[in-house]
mmCIF file with all atom_site columns, C-alpha atoms in Angstrom:
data_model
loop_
_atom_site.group_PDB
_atom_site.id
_atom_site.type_symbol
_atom_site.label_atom_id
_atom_site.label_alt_id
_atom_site.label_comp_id
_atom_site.label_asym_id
_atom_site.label_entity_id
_atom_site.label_seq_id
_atom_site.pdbx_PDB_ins_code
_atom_site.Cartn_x
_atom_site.Cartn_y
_atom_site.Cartn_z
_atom_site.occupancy
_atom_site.B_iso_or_equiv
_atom_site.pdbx_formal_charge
_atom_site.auth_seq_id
_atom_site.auth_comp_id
_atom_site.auth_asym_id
_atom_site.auth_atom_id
_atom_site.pdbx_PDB_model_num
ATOM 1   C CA . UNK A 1 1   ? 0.000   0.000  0.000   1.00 59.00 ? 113 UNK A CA 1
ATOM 2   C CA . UNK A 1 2   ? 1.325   3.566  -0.849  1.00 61.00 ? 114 UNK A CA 1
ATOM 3   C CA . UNK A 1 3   ? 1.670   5.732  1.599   1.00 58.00 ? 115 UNK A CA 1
ATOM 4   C CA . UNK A 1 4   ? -0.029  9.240  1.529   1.00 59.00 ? 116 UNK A CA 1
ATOM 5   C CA . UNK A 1 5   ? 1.654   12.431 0.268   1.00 54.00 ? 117 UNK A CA 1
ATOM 6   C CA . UNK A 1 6   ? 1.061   14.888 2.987   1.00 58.00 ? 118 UNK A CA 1
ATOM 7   C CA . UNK A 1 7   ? 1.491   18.266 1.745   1.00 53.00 ? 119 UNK A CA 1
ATOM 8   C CA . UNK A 1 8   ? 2.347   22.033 3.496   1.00 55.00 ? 120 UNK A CA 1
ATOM 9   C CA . UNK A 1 9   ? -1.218  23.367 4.003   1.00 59.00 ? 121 UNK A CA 1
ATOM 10  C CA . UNK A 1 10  ? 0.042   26.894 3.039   1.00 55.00 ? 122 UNK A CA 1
ATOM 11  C CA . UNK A 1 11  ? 0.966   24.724 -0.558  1.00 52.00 ? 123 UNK A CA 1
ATOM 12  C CA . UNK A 1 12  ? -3.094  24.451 -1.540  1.00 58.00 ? 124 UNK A CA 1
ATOM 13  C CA . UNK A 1 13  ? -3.317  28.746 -1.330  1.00 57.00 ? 125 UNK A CA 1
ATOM 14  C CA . UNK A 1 14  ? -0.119  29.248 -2.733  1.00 54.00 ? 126 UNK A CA 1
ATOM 15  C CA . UNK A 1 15  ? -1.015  27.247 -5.736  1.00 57.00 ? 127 UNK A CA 1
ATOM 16  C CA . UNK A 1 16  ? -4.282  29.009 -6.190  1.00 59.00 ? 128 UNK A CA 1
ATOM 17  C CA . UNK A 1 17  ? -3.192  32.583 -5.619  1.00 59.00 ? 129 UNK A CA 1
ATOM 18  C CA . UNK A 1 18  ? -0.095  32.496 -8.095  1.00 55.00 ? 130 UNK A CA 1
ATOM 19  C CA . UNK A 1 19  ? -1.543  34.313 -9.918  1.00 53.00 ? 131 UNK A CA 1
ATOM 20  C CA . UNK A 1 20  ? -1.973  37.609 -7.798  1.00 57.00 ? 132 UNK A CA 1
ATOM 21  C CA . UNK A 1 21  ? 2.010   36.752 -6.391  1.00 55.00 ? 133 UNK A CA 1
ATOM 22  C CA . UNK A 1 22  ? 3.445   37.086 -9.947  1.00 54.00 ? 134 UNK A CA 1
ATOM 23  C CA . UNK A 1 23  ? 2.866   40.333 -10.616 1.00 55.00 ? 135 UNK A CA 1
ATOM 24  C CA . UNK A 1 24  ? 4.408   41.408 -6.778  1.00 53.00 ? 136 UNK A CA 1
ATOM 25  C CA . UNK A 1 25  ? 7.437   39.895 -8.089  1.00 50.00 ? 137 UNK A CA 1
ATOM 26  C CA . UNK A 1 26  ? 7.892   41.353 -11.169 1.00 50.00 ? 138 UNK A CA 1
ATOM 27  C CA . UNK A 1 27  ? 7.315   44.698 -9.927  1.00 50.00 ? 139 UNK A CA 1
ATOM 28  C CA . UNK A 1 28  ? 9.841   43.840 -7.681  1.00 48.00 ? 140 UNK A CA 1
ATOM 29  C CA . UNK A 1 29  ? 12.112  43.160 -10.426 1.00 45.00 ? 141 UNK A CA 1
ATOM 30  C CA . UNK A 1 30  ? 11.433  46.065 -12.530 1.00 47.00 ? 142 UNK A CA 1
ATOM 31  C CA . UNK A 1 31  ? 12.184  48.344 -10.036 1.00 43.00 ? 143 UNK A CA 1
ATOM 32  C CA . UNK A 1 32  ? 14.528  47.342 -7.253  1.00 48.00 ? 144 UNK A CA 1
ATOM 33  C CA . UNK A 1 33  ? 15.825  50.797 -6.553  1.00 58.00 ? 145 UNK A CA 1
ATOM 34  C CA . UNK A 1 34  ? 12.682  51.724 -4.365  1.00 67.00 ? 146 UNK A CA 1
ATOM 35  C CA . UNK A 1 35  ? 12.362  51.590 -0.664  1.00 80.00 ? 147 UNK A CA 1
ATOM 36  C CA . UNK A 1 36  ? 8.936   49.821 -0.070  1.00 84.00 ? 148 UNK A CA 1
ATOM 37  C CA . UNK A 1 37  ? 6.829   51.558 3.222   1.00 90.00 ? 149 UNK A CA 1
ATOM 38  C CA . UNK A 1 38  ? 4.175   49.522 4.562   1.00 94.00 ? 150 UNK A CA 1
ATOM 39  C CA . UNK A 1 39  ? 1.261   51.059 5.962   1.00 96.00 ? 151 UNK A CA 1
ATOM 40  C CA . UNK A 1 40  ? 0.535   50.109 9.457   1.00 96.00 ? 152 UNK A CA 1
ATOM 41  C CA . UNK A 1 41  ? -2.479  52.199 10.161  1.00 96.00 ? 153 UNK A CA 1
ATOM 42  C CA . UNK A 1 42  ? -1.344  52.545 14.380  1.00 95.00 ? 154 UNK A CA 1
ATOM 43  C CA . UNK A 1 43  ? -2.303  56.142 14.356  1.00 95.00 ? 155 UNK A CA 1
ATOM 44  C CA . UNK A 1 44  ? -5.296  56.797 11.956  1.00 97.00 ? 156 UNK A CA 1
ATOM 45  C CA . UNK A 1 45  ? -6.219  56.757 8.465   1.00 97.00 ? 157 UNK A CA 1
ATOM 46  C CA . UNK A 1 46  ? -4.358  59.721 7.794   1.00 95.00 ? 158 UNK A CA 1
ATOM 47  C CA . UNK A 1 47  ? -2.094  58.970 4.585   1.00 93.00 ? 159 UNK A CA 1
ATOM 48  C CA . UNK A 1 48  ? -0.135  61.799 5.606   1.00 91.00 ? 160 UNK A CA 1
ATOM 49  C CA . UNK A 1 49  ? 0.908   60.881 8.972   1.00 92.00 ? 161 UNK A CA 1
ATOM 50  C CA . UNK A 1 50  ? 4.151   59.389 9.108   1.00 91.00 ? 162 UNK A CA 1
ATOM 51  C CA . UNK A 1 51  ? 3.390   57.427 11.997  1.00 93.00 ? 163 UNK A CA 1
ATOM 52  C CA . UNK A 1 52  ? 0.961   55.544 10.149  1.00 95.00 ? 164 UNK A CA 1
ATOM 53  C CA . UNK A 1 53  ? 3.549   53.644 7.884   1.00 94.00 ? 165 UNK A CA 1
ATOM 54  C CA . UNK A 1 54  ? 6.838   51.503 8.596   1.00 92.00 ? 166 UNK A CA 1
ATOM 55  C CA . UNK A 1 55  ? 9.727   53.335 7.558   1.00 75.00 ? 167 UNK A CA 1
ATOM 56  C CA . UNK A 1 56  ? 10.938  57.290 7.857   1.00 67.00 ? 168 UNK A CA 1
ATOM 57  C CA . UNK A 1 57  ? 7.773   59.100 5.720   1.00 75.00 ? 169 UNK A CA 1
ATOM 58  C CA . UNK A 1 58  ? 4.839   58.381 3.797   1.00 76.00 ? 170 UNK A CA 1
ATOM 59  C CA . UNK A 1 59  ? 5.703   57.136 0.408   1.00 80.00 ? 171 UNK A CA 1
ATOM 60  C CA . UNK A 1 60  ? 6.560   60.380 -1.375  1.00 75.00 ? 172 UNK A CA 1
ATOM 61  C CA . UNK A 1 61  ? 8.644   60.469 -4.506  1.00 72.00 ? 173 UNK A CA 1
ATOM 62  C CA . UNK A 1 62  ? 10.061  57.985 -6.913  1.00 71.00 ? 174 UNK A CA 1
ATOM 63  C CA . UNK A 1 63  ? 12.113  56.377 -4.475  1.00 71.00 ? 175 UNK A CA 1
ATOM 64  C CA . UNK A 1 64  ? 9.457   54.857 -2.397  1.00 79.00 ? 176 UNK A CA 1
ATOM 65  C CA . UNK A 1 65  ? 6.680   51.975 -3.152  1.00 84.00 ? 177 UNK A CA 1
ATOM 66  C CA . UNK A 1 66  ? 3.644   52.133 -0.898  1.00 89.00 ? 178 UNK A CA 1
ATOM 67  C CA . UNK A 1 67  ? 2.573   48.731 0.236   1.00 92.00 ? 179 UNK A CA 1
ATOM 68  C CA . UNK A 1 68  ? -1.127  48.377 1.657   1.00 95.00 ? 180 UNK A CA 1
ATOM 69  C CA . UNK A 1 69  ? -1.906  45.344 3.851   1.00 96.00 ? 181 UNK A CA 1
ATOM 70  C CA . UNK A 1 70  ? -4.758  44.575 5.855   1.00 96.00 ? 182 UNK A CA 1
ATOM 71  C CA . UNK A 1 71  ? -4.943  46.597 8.869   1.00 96.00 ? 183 UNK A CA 1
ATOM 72  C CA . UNK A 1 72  ? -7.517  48.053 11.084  1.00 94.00 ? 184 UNK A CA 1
ATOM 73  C CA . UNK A 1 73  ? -7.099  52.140 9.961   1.00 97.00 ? 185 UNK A CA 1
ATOM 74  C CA . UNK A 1 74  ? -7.412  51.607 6.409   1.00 97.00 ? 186 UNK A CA 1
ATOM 75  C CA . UNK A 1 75  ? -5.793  54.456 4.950   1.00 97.00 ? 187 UNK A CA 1
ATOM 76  C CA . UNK A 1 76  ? -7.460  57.593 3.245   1.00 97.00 ? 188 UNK A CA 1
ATOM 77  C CA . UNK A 1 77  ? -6.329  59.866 1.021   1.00 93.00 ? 189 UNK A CA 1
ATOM 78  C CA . UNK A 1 78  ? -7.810  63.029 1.706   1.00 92.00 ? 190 UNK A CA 1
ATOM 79  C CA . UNK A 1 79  ? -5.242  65.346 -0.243  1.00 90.00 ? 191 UNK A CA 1
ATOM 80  C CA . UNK A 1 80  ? -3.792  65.427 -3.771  1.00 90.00 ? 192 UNK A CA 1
ATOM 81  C CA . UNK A 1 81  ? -1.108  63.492 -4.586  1.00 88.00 ? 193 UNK A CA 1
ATOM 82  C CA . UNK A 1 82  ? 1.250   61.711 -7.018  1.00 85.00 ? 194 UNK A CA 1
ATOM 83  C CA . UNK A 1 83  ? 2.388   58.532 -6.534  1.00 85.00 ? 195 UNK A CA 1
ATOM 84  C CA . UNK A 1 84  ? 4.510   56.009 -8.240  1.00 82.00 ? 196 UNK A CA 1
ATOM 85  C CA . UNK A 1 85  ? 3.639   52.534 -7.032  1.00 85.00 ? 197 UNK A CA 1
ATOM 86  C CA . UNK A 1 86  ? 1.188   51.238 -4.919  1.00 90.00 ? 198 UNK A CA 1
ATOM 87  C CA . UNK A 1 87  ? 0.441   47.856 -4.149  1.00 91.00 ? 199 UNK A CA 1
ATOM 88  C CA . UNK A 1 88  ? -2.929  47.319 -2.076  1.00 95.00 ? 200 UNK A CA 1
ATOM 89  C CA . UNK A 1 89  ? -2.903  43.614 -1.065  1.00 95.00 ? 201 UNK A CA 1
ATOM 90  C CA . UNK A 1 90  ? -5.582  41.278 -0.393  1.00 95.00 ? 202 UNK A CA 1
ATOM 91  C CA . UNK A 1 91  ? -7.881  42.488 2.150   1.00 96.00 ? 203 UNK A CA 1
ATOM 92  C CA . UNK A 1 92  ? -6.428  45.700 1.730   1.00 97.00 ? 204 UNK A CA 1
ATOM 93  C CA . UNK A 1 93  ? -9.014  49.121 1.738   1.00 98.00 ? 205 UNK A CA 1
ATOM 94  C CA . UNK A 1 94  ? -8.174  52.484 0.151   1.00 97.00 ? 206 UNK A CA 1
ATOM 95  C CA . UNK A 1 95  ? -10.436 55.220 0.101   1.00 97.00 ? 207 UNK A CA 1
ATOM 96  C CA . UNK A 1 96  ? -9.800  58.472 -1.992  1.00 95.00 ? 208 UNK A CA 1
ATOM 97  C CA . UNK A 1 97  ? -11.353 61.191 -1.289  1.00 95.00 ? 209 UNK A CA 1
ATOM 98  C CA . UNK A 1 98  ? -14.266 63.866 -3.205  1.00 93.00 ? 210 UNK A CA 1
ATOM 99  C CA . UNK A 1 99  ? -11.869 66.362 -5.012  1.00 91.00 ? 211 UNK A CA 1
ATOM 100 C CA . UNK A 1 100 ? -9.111  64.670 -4.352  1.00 92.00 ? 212 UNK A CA 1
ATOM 101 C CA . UNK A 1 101 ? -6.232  64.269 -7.508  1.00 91.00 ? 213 UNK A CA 1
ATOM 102 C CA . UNK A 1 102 ? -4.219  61.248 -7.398  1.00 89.00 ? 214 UNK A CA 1
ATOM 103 C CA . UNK A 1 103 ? -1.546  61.166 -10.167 1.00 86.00 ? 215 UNK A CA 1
ATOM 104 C CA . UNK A 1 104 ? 0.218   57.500 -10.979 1.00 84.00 ? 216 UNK A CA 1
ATOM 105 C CA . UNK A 1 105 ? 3.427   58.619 -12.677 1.00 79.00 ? 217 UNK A CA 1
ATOM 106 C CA . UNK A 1 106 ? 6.359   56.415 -13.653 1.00 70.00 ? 218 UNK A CA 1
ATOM 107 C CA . UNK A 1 107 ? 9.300   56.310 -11.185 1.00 61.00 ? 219 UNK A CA 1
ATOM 108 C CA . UNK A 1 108 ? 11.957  56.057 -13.674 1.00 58.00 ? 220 UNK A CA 1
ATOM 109 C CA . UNK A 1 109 ? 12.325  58.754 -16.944 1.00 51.00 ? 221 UNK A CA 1
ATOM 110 C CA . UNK A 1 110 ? 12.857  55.588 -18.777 1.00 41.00 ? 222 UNK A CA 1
ATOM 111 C CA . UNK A 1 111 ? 9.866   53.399 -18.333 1.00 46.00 ? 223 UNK A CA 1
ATOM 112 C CA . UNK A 1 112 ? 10.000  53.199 -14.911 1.00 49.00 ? 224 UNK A CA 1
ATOM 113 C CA . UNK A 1 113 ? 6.334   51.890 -13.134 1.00 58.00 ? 225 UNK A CA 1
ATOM 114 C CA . UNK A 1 114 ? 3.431   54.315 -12.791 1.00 66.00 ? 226 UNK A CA 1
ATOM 115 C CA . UNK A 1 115 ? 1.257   51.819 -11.256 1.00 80.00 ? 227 UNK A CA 1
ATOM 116 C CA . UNK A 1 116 ? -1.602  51.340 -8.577  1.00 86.00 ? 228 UNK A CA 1
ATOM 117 C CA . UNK A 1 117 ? -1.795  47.355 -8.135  1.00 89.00 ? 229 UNK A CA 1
ATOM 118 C CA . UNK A 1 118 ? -5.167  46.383 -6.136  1.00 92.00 ? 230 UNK A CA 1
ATOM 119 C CA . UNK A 1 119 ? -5.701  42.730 -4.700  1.00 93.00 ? 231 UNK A CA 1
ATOM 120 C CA . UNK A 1 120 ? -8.160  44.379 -2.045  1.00 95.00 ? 232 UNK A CA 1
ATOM 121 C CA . UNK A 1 121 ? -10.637 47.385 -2.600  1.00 97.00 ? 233 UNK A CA 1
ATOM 122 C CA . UNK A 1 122 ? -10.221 50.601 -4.198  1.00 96.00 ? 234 UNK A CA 1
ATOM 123 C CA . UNK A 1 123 ? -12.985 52.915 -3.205  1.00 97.00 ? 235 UNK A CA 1
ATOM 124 C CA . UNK A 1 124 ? -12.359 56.415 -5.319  1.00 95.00 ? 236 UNK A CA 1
ATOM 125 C CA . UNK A 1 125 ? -14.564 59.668 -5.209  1.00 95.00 ? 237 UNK A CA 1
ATOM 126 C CA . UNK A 1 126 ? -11.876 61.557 -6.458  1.00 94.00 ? 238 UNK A CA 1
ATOM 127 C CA . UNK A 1 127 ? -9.802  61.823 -9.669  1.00 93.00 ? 239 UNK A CA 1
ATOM 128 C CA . UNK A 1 128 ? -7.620  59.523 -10.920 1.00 89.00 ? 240 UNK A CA 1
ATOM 129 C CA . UNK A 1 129 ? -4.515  60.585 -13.751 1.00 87.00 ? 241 UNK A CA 1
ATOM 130 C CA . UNK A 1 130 ? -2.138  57.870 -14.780 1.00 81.00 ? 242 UNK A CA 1
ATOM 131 C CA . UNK A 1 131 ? 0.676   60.083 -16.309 1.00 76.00 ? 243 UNK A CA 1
ATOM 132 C CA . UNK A 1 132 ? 2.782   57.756 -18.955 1.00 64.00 ? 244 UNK A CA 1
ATOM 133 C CA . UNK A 1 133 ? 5.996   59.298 -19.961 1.00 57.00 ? 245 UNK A CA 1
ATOM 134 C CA . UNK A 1 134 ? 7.289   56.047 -21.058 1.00 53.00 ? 246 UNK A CA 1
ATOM 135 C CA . UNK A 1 135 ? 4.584   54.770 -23.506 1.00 52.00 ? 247 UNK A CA 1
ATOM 136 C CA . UNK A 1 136 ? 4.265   51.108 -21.929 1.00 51.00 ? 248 UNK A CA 1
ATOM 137 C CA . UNK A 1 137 ? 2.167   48.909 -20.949 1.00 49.00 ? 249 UNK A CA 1
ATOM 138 C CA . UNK A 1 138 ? 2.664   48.657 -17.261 1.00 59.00 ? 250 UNK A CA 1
ATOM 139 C CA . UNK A 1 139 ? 1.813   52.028 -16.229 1.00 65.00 ? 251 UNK A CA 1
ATOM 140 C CA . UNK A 1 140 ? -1.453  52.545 -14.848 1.00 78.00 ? 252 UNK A CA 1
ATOM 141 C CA . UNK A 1 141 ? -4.265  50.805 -12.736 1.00 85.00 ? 253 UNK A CA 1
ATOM 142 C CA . UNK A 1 142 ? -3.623  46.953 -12.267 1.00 85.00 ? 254 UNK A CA 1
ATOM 143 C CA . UNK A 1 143 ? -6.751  45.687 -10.875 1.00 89.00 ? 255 UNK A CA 1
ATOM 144 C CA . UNK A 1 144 ? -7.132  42.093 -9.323  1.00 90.00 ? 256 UNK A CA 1
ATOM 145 C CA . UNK A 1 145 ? -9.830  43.126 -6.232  1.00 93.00 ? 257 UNK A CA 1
ATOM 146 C CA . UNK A 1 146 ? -12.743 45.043 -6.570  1.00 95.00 ? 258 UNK A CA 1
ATOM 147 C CA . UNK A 1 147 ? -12.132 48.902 -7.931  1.00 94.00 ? 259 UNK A CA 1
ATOM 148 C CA . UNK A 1 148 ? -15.350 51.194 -7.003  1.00 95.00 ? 260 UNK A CA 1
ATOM 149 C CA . UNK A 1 149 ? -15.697 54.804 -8.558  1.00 93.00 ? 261 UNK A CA 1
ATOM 150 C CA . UNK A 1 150 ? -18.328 56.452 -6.749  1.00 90.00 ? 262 UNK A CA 1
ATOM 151 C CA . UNK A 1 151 ? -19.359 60.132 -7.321  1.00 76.00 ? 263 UNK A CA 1
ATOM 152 C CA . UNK A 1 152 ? -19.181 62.372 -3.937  1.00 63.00 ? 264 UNK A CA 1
ATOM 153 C CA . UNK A 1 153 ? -18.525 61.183 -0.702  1.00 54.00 ? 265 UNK A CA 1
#
């Protein structure tokens, strides 16, 4: 009698949610010169308070990748703002705010990414510009969760 092949039971998940992990690694690939900060929500929801994200600032500049995880302040971004990447994961909430601008612009002059990549829940009442100086593919809104535009707050 053969005996059973017992398996990791993290092997099962992994398996069936390849396909969000693949692009998280080639975004890590493309553009290893960032600095990821995670958002930790200890504070508040406040986007702009550093003390809401694991590292020295919010993610401002090319040089930093905001990661979103699932936390209990989900963060809100209640003032105008460009970023460069953004990766909300599974379970993950964002919440733009009514007249906000939010600008995804690539991080490198030569194609660098320019890209908001949702596993979790986009919820935007504001204004979204994906600003492509490179002319590929990559830049712009990656969307793998659930994405709601709703008008007003």
């Amino acid at each position: 009698m053969a005996k059973p092949v017992i398996q990791p039971q993290w092997l099962p998940i992994f398996r069936k949610n390849l396909f969000l992990l693949l692009p998280f690694f080639l975004m890590g690939i493309r553009s290893q010169a960032q600095t990821a900060v995670t958002w930790n929500g200890s504070v508040s929801s406040d986007w702009f308070n550093a003390d809401n994200w694991d590292g020295p600032i919010f993610p401002i500049g090319p040089a930093f990748r905001a990661v979103i995880p699932d936390v209990g302040n989900d963060p809100v971004l209640s003032g105008d703002n460009i970023l460069y990447d953004v990766l909300i994961l599974e379970g993950a909430h964002l919440t733009i705010e009514e007249d906000v601008n939010l600008t995804l612009q690539p991080s490198m002059p030569n194609g660098g990414l320019g890209i908001l990549l949702n596993a979790g829940t986009v919820t935007n009442h504001g204004n979204i510009a994906i600003s492509s100086t490179s002319g590929i593919v990559q830049d712009g809104i990656h969307n793998l969760g659930s994405f709601n535009n709703e008008q007003g707050s």
